[in-house]
JSON list of C-alpha atoms in Angstrom, two decimals:
[
{"chain": "A", "resi": 138, "resn": "GLU", "atom": "CA", "xyz": [92.59, 128.96, 98.72]},
{"chain": "A", "resi": 139, "resn": "LYS", "atom": "CA", "xyz": [91.90, 125.28, 98.16]},
{"chain": "A", "resi": 140, "resn": "PHE", "atom": "CA", "xyz": [88.45, 125.20, 99.79]},
{"chain": "A", "resi": 141, "resn": "SER", "atom": "CA", "xyz": [85.11, 125.87, 98.19]},
{"chain": "A", "resi": 142, "resn": "TYR", "atom": "CA", "xyz": [83.16, 128.65, 99.88]},
{"chain": "A", "resi": 143, "resn": "VAL", "atom": "CA", "xyz": [79.55, 129.72, 99.61]},
{"chain": "A", "resi": 144, "resn": "PHE", "atom": "CA", "xyz": [77.73, 132.96, 100.21]},
{"chain": "A", "resi": 145, "resn": "ALA", "atom": "CA", "xyz": [74.51, 131.84, 101.91]},
{"chain": "A", "resi": 146, "resn": "LYS", "atom": "CA", "xyz": [71.51, 134.09, 102.41]},
{"chain": "A", "resi": 147, "resn": "SER", "atom": "CA", "xyz": [69.29, 133.75, 105.48]},
{"chain": "A", "resi": 148, "resn": "SER", "atom": "CA", "xyz": [65.64, 133.46, 104.49]},
{"chain": "A", "resi": 149, "resn": "SER", "atom": "CA", "xyz": [64.55, 135.21, 107.70]},
{"chain": "A", "resi": 150, "resn": "SER", "atom": "CA", "xyz": [66.95, 138.17, 107.91]},
{"chain": "A", "resi": 151, "resn": "GLY", "atom": "CA", "xyz": [68.24, 138.50, 104.35]},
{"chain": "A", "resi": 152, "resn": "GLU", "atom": "CA", "xyz": [71.79, 138.64, 105.72]},
{"chain": "A", "resi": 153, "resn": "ILE", "atom": "CA", "xyz": [74.50, 136.87, 103.73]},
{"chain": "A", "resi": 154, "resn": "TYR", "atom": "CA", "xyz": [77.06, 134.62, 105.42]},
{"chain": "A", "resi": 155, "resn": "LEU", "atom": "CA", "xyz": [80.38, 133.38, 104.05]},
{"chain": "A", "resi": 156, "resn": "VAL", "atom": "CA", "xyz": [81.20, 129.78, 104.98]},
{"chain": "A", "resi": 157, "resn": "ALA", "atom": "CA", "xyz": [83.25, 126.85, 103.69]},
{"chain": "A", "resi": 158, "resn": "GLU", "atom": "CA", "xyz": [80.81, 124.76, 101.68]},
{"chain": "A", "resi": 159, "resn": "PRO", "atom": "CA", "xyz": [81.35, 121.48, 103.59]},
{"chain": "A", "resi": 160, "resn": "LEU", "atom": "CA", "xyz": [80.38, 123.32, 106.80]},
{"chain": "A", "resi": 161, "resn": "LEU", "atom": "CA", "xyz": [77.17, 124.93, 105.55]},
{"chain": "A", "resi": 162, "resn": "LYS", "atom": "CA", "xyz": [74.91, 122.16, 106.87]},
{"chain": "A", "resi": 163, "resn": "SER", "atom": "CA", "xyz": [76.34, 122.37, 110.41]},
{"chain": "A", "resi": 164, "resn": "LEU", "atom": "CA", "xyz": [76.13, 126.18, 110.35]},
{"chain": "A", "resi": 165, "resn": "ALA", "atom": "CA", "xyz": [72.49, 126.02, 109.27]},
{"chain": "A", "resi": 166, "resn": "GLU", "atom": "CA", "xyz": [71.70, 123.95, 112.38]},
{"chain": "A", "resi": 167, "resn": "LEU", "atom": "CA", "xyz": [72.89, 126.66, 114.81]},
{"chain": "A", "resi": 168, "resn": "PRO", "atom": "CA", "xyz": [70.27, 128.57, 116.83]},
{"chain": "A", "resi": 169, "resn": "PRO", "atom": "CA", "xyz": [70.34, 131.79, 114.79]},
{"chain": "A", "resi": 170, "resn": "PHE", "atom": "CA", "xyz": [69.17, 129.83, 111.76]},
{"chain": "A", "resi": 171, "resn": "GLY", "atom": "CA", "xyz": [67.29, 126.79, 113.07]},
{"chain": "A", "resi": 172, "resn": "LYS", "atom": "CA", "xyz": [64.20, 126.40, 110.95]},
{"chain": "A", "resi": 173, "resn": "ASN", "atom": "CA", "xyz": [65.13, 129.21, 108.57]},
{"chain": "A", "resi": 174, "resn": "PRO", "atom": "CA", "xyz": [66.91, 127.79, 105.53]},
{"chain": "A", "resi": 175, "resn": "LEU", "atom": "CA", "xyz": [70.06, 129.27, 104.04]},
{"chain": "A", "resi": 176, "resn": "GLU", "atom": "CA", "xyz": [70.04, 129.78, 100.27]},
{"chain": "A", "resi": 177, "resn": "ILE", "atom": "CA", "xyz": [73.35, 129.54, 98.38]},
{"chain": "A", "resi": 178, "resn": "VAL", "atom": "CA", "xyz": [73.66, 132.69, 96.29]},
{"chain": "A", "resi": 179, "resn": "HIS", "atom": "CA", "xyz": [77.28, 132.27, 95.13]},
{"chain": "A", "resi": 180, "resn": "ARG", "atom": "CA", "xyz": [80.12, 129.68, 95.16]},
{"chain": "A", "resi": 181, "resn": "CYS", "atom": "CA", "xyz": [83.85, 130.35, 94.86]},
{"chain": "A", "resi": 182, "resn": "LEU", "atom": "CA", "xyz": [87.28, 129.04, 95.80]},
{"chain": "A", "resi": 183, "resn": "GLY", "atom": "CA", "xyz": [89.20, 130.58, 98.69]},
{"chain": "A", "resi": 184, "resn": "ASN", "atom": "CA", "xyz": [91.73, 132.31, 96.43]},
{"chain": "A", "resi": 185, "resn": "GLU", "atom": "CA", "xyz": [88.83, 134.16, 94.77]},
{"chain": "A", "resi": 186, "resn": "LEU", "atom": "CA", "xyz": [88.15, 135.85, 98.13]},
{"chain": "A", "resi": 187, "resn": "LEU", "atom": "CA", "xyz": [91.45, 137.76, 97.97]},
{"chain": "A", "resi": 188, "resn": "GLY", "atom": "CA", "xyz": [90.73, 141.44, 97.55]},
{"chain": "A", "resi": 189, "resn": "LEU", "atom": "CA", "xyz": [87.42, 141.28, 99.42]},
{"chain": "A", "resi": 190, "resn": "THR", "atom": "CA", "xyz": [87.06, 143.26, 102.62]},
{"chain": "A", "resi": 191, "resn": "TYR", "atom": "CA", "xyz": [84.85, 143.23, 105.70]},
{"chain": "A", "resi": 192, "resn": "ARG", "atom": "CA", "xyz": [83.86, 145.64, 108.46]},
{"chain": "A", "resi": 193, "resn": "HIS", "atom": "CA", "xyz": [85.22, 144.90, 111.94]},
{"chain": "A", "resi": 194, "resn": "PRO", "atom": "CA", "xyz": [82.37, 143.87, 114.29]},
{"chain": "A", "resi": 195, "resn": "ILE", "atom": "CA", "xyz": [83.94, 145.46, 117.40]},
{"chain": "A", "resi": 196, "resn": "HIS", "atom": "CA", "xyz": [85.70, 148.61, 116.28]},
{"chain": "A", "resi": 197, "resn": "ALA", "atom": "CA", "xyz": [82.89, 149.93, 114.05]},
{"chain": "A", "resi": 198, "resn": "ASP", "atom": "CA", "xyz": [85.52, 152.31, 112.68]},
{"chain": "A", "resi": 199, "resn": "GLY", "atom": "CA", "xyz": [84.29, 152.26, 109.08]},
{"chain": "A", "resi": 200, "resn": "GLU", "atom": "CA", "xyz": [87.56, 150.76, 107.86]},
{"chain": "A", "resi": 201, "resn": "ALA", "atom": "CA", "xyz": [87.60, 147.97, 105.30]},
{"chain": "A", "resi": 202, "resn": "TYR", "atom": "CA", "xyz": [89.73, 145.05, 106.53]},
{"chain": "A", "resi": 203, "resn": "PRO", "atom": "CA", "xyz": [91.13, 142.57, 103.98]},
{"chain": "A", "resi": 204, "resn": "LEU", "atom": "CA", "xyz": [90.33, 138.87, 103.83]},
{"chain": "A", "resi": 205, "resn": "ILE", "atom": "CA", "xyz": [93.65, 137.01, 103.77]},
{"chain": "A", "resi": 206, "resn": "LEU", "atom": "CA", "xyz": [94.61, 133.39, 103.18]},
{"chain": "A", "resi": 207, "resn": "SER", "atom": "CA", "xyz": [96.44, 131.08, 105.56]},
{"chain": "A", "resi": 208, "resn": "ASP", "atom": "CA", "xyz": [97.39, 127.42, 105.67]},
{"chain": "A", "resi": 209, "resn": "HIS", "atom": "CA", "xyz": [96.11, 127.03, 109.24]},
{"chain": "A", "resi": 210, "resn": "VAL", "atom": "CA", "xyz": [92.45, 127.38, 108.18]},
{"chain": "A", "resi": 211, "resn": "THR", "atom": "CA", "xyz": [90.51, 124.11, 107.78]},
{"chain": "A", "resi": 212, "resn": "ASP", "atom": "CA", "xyz": [87.11, 123.11, 106.48]},
{"chain": "A", "resi": 213, "resn": "GLN", "atom": "CA", "xyz": [86.61, 120.53, 109.24]},
{"chain": "A", "resi": 214, "resn": "MET", "atom": "CA", "xyz": [84.74, 122.60, 111.84]},
{"chain": "A", "resi": 215, "resn": "GLY", "atom": "CA", "xyz": [83.30, 126.06, 112.42]},
{"chain": "A", "resi": 216, "resn": "THR", "atom": "CA", "xyz": [82.91, 128.21, 109.32]},
{"chain": "A", "resi": 217, "resn": "GLY", "atom": "CA", "xyz": [86.17, 127.63, 107.45]},
{"chain": "A", "resi": 218, "resn": "LEU", "atom": "CA", "xyz": [87.17, 131.18, 108.38]},
{"chain": "A", "resi": 219, "resn": "VAL", "atom": "CA", "xyz": [89.22, 132.36, 111.35]},
{"chain": "A", "resi": 220, "resn": "HIS", "atom": "CA", "xyz": [90.10, 135.74, 112.78]},
{"chain": "A", "resi": 221, "resn": "ILE", "atom": "CA", "xyz": [93.64, 136.64, 113.67]},
{"chain": "A", "resi": 222, "resn": "ALA", "atom": "CA", "xyz": [94.89, 138.66, 116.61]},
{"chain": "A", "resi": 223, "resn": "PRO", "atom": "CA", "xyz": [98.41, 139.77, 115.66]},
{"chain": "A", "resi": 224, "resn": "ALA", "atom": "CA", "xyz": [99.26, 140.86, 119.21]},
{"chain": "A", "resi": 225, "resn": "HIS", "atom": "CA", "xyz": [98.21, 137.53, 120.71]},
{"chain": "A", "resi": 226, "resn": "GLY", "atom": "CA", "xyz": [100.23, 134.80, 119.02]},
{"chain": "A", "resi": 227, "resn": "ALA", "atom": "CA", "xyz": [103.30, 134.16, 116.90]},
{"chain": "A", "resi": 228, "resn": "ASP", "atom": "CA", "xyz": [101.43, 132.67, 113.91]},
{"chain": "A", "resi": 229, "resn": "ASP", "atom": "CA", "xyz": [98.96, 135.56, 113.83]},
{"chain": "A", "resi": 230, "resn": "PHE", "atom": "CA", "xyz": [101.77, 138.10, 114.19]},
{"chain": "A", "resi": 231, "resn": "LEU", "atom": "CA", "xyz": [103.75, 136.59, 111.28]},
{"chain": "A", "resi": 232, "resn": "LEU", "atom": "CA", "xyz": [100.62, 136.45, 109.12]},
{"chain": "A", "resi": 233, "resn": "SER", "atom": "CA", "xyz": [99.91, 140.11, 109.88]},
{"chain": "A", "resi": 234, "resn": "MET", "atom": "CA", "xyz": [103.48, 141.06, 108.92]},
{"chain": "A", "resi": 235, "resn": "LYS", "atom": "CA", "xyz": [103.24, 139.07, 105.68]},
{"chain": "A", "resi": 236, "resn": "ASN", "atom": "CA", "xyz": [100.03, 140.93, 104.79]},
{"chain": "A", "resi": 237, "resn": "ASN", "atom": "CA", "xyz": [101.03, 144.40, 106.08]},
{"chain": "A", "resi": 238, "resn": "LEU", "atom": "CA", "xyz": [98.34, 144.47, 108.77]},
{"chain": "A", "resi": 239, "resn": "ARG", "atom": "CA", "xyz": [98.46, 146.64, 111.88]},
{"chain": "A", "resi": 240, "resn": "CYS", "atom": "CA", "xyz": [99.31, 144.98, 115.17]},
{"chain": "A", "resi": 241, "resn": "VAL", "atom": "CA", "xyz": [97.01, 146.46, 117.82]},
{"chain": "A", "resi": 242, "resn": "ASN", "atom": "CA", "xyz": [97.17, 145.12, 121.35]},
{"chain": "A", "resi": 243, "resn": "ALA", "atom": "CA", "xyz": [93.84, 145.70, 123.08]},
{"chain": "A", "resi": 244, "resn": "VAL", "atom": "CA", "xyz": [94.96, 143.93, 126.28]},
{"chain": "A", "resi": 245, "resn": "ASN", "atom": "CA", "xyz": [97.34, 145.66, 128.70]},
{"chain": "A", "resi": 246, "resn": "ALA", "atom": "CA", "xyz": [100.14, 144.03, 130.71]},
{"chain": "A", "resi": 247, "resn": "ARG", "atom": "CA", "xyz": [97.74, 143.30, 133.61]},
{"chain": "A", "resi": 248, "resn": "GLY", "atom": "CA", "xyz": [95.37, 141.35, 131.32]},
{"chain": "A", "resi": 249, "resn": "PHE", "atom": "CA", "xyz": [92.68, 144.02, 131.10]},
{"chain": "A", "resi": 250, "resn": "LEU", "atom": "CA", "xyz": [91.05, 145.33, 127.93]},
{"chain": "A", "resi": 251, "resn": "ASP", "atom": "CA", "xyz": [92.41, 148.66, 126.76]},
{"chain": "A", "resi": 252, "resn": "CYS", "atom": "CA", "xyz": [89.52, 149.98, 124.67]},
{"chain": "A", "resi": 253, "resn": "PRO", "atom": "CA", "xyz": [89.01, 153.61, 125.72]},
{"chain": "A", "resi": 254, "resn": "THR", "atom": "CA", "xyz": [86.54, 154.28, 122.90]},
{"chain": "A", "resi": 255, "resn": "ILE", "atom": "CA", "xyz": [84.24, 151.42, 124.00]},
{"chain": "A", "resi": 256, "resn": "ASP", "atom": "CA", "xyz": [83.08, 152.04, 127.57]},
{"chain": "A", "resi": 257, "resn": "SER", "atom": "CA", "xyz": [81.47, 148.60, 127.98]},
{"chain": "A", "resi": 258, "resn": "LEU", "atom": "CA", "xyz": [84.82, 146.89, 127.29]},
{"chain": "A", "resi": 259, "resn": "HIS", "atom": "CA", "xyz": [87.44, 149.24, 128.71]},
{"chain": "A", "resi": 260, "resn": "GLN", "atom": "CA", "xyz": [89.28, 147.87, 131.77]},
{"chain": "A", "resi": 261, "resn": "ARG", "atom": "CA", "xyz": [87.38, 144.54, 131.81]},
{"chain": "A", "resi": 262, "resn": "ASN", "atom": "CA", "xyz": [89.38, 141.39, 132.67]},
{"chain": "A", "resi": 263, "resn": "ALA", "atom": "CA", "xyz": [90.23, 139.89, 129.27]},
{"chain": "A", "resi": 264, "resn": "LEU", "atom": "CA", "xyz": [91.07, 136.51, 130.80]},
{"chain": "A", "resi": 265, "resn": "ASP", "atom": "CA", "xyz": [87.79, 136.04, 132.67]},
{"chain": "A", "resi": 266, "resn": "ARG", "atom": "CA", "xyz": [85.00, 134.43, 130.65]},
{"chain": "A", "resi": 267, "resn": "ASN", "atom": "CA", "xyz": [82.37, 136.03, 132.92]},
{"chain": "A", "resi": 268, "resn": "ASP", "atom": "CA", "xyz": [83.88, 139.51, 132.65]},
{"chain": "A", "resi": 269, "resn": "GLY", "atom": "CA", "xyz": [85.93, 140.54, 129.61]},
{"chain": "A", "resi": 270, "resn": "ILE", "atom": "CA", "xyz": [84.99, 137.68, 127.31]},
{"chain": "A", "resi": 271, "resn": "ARG", "atom": "CA", "xyz": [81.27, 138.04, 128.15]},
{"chain": "A", "resi": 272, "resn": "ALA", "atom": "CA", "xyz": [81.53, 141.83, 127.68]},
{"chain": "A", "resi": 273, "resn": "VAL", "atom": "CA", "xyz": [83.05, 141.37, 124.20]},
{"chain": "A", "resi": 274, "resn": "LEU", "atom": "CA", "xyz": [80.34, 138.88, 123.21]},
{"chain": "A", "resi": 275, "resn": "ASP", "atom": "CA", "xyz": [77.62, 141.20, 124.56]},
{"chain": "A", "resi": 276, "resn": "HIS", "atom": "CA", "xyz": [79.14, 144.08, 122.61]},
{"chain": "A", "resi": 277, "resn": "LEU", "atom": "CA", "xyz": [79.10, 142.02, 119.44]},
{"chain": "A", "resi": 278, "resn": "GLN", "atom": "CA", "xyz": [75.48, 140.97, 120.06]},
{"chain": "A", "resi": 279, "resn": "SER", "atom": "CA", "xyz": [74.30, 139.18, 116.93]},
{"chain": "A", "resi": 280, "resn": "ASN", "atom": "CA", "xyz": [76.98, 140.50, 114.57]},
{"chain": "A", "resi": 281, "resn": "VAL", "atom": "CA", "xyz": [79.10, 137.34, 114.72]},
{"chain": "A", "resi": 282, "resn": "LEU", "atom": "CA", "xyz": [78.69, 133.66, 115.39]},
{"chain": "A", "resi": 283, "resn": "HIS", "atom": "CA", "xyz": [81.00, 132.56, 118.18]},
{"chain": "A", "resi": 284, "resn": "HIS", "atom": "CA", "xyz": [81.64, 129.26, 119.88]},
{"chain": "A", "resi": 285, "resn": "TYR", "atom": "CA", "xyz": [83.67, 129.29, 123.09]},
{"chain": "A", "resi": 286, "resn": "GLU", "atom": "CA", "xyz": [85.25, 126.15, 124.58]}
]
């Protein structure tokens, strides 16, 4: 809520990206953008994002998911936005409860993805970067920017 965000339009694709303003320069240097400049089309504060929704890049279920605020987000690296996985951590779970979000666990007790509606992901090893993690990234294709360490 305290950060300044920008909606930046890609000159090559026309797609619009939401990013914390101090991080726009580093985002623009990533391979998807490279030599294609990003044009700021709107500025706002984080609290002005409340009420906005997005489409989930994996589920493709047509649902509108809410943008929510949290104190654990910073404008020091990445995009100034984070996803939460309510079934995979105490902070995320509490944040989901506070905001009345569903808690869906897509990983079974053996550590394998439980995604029966997505054949390319179902029963892949969620803990193996060359199996489950790679399968998720392949499924997402170019729909999200992701950095894995």
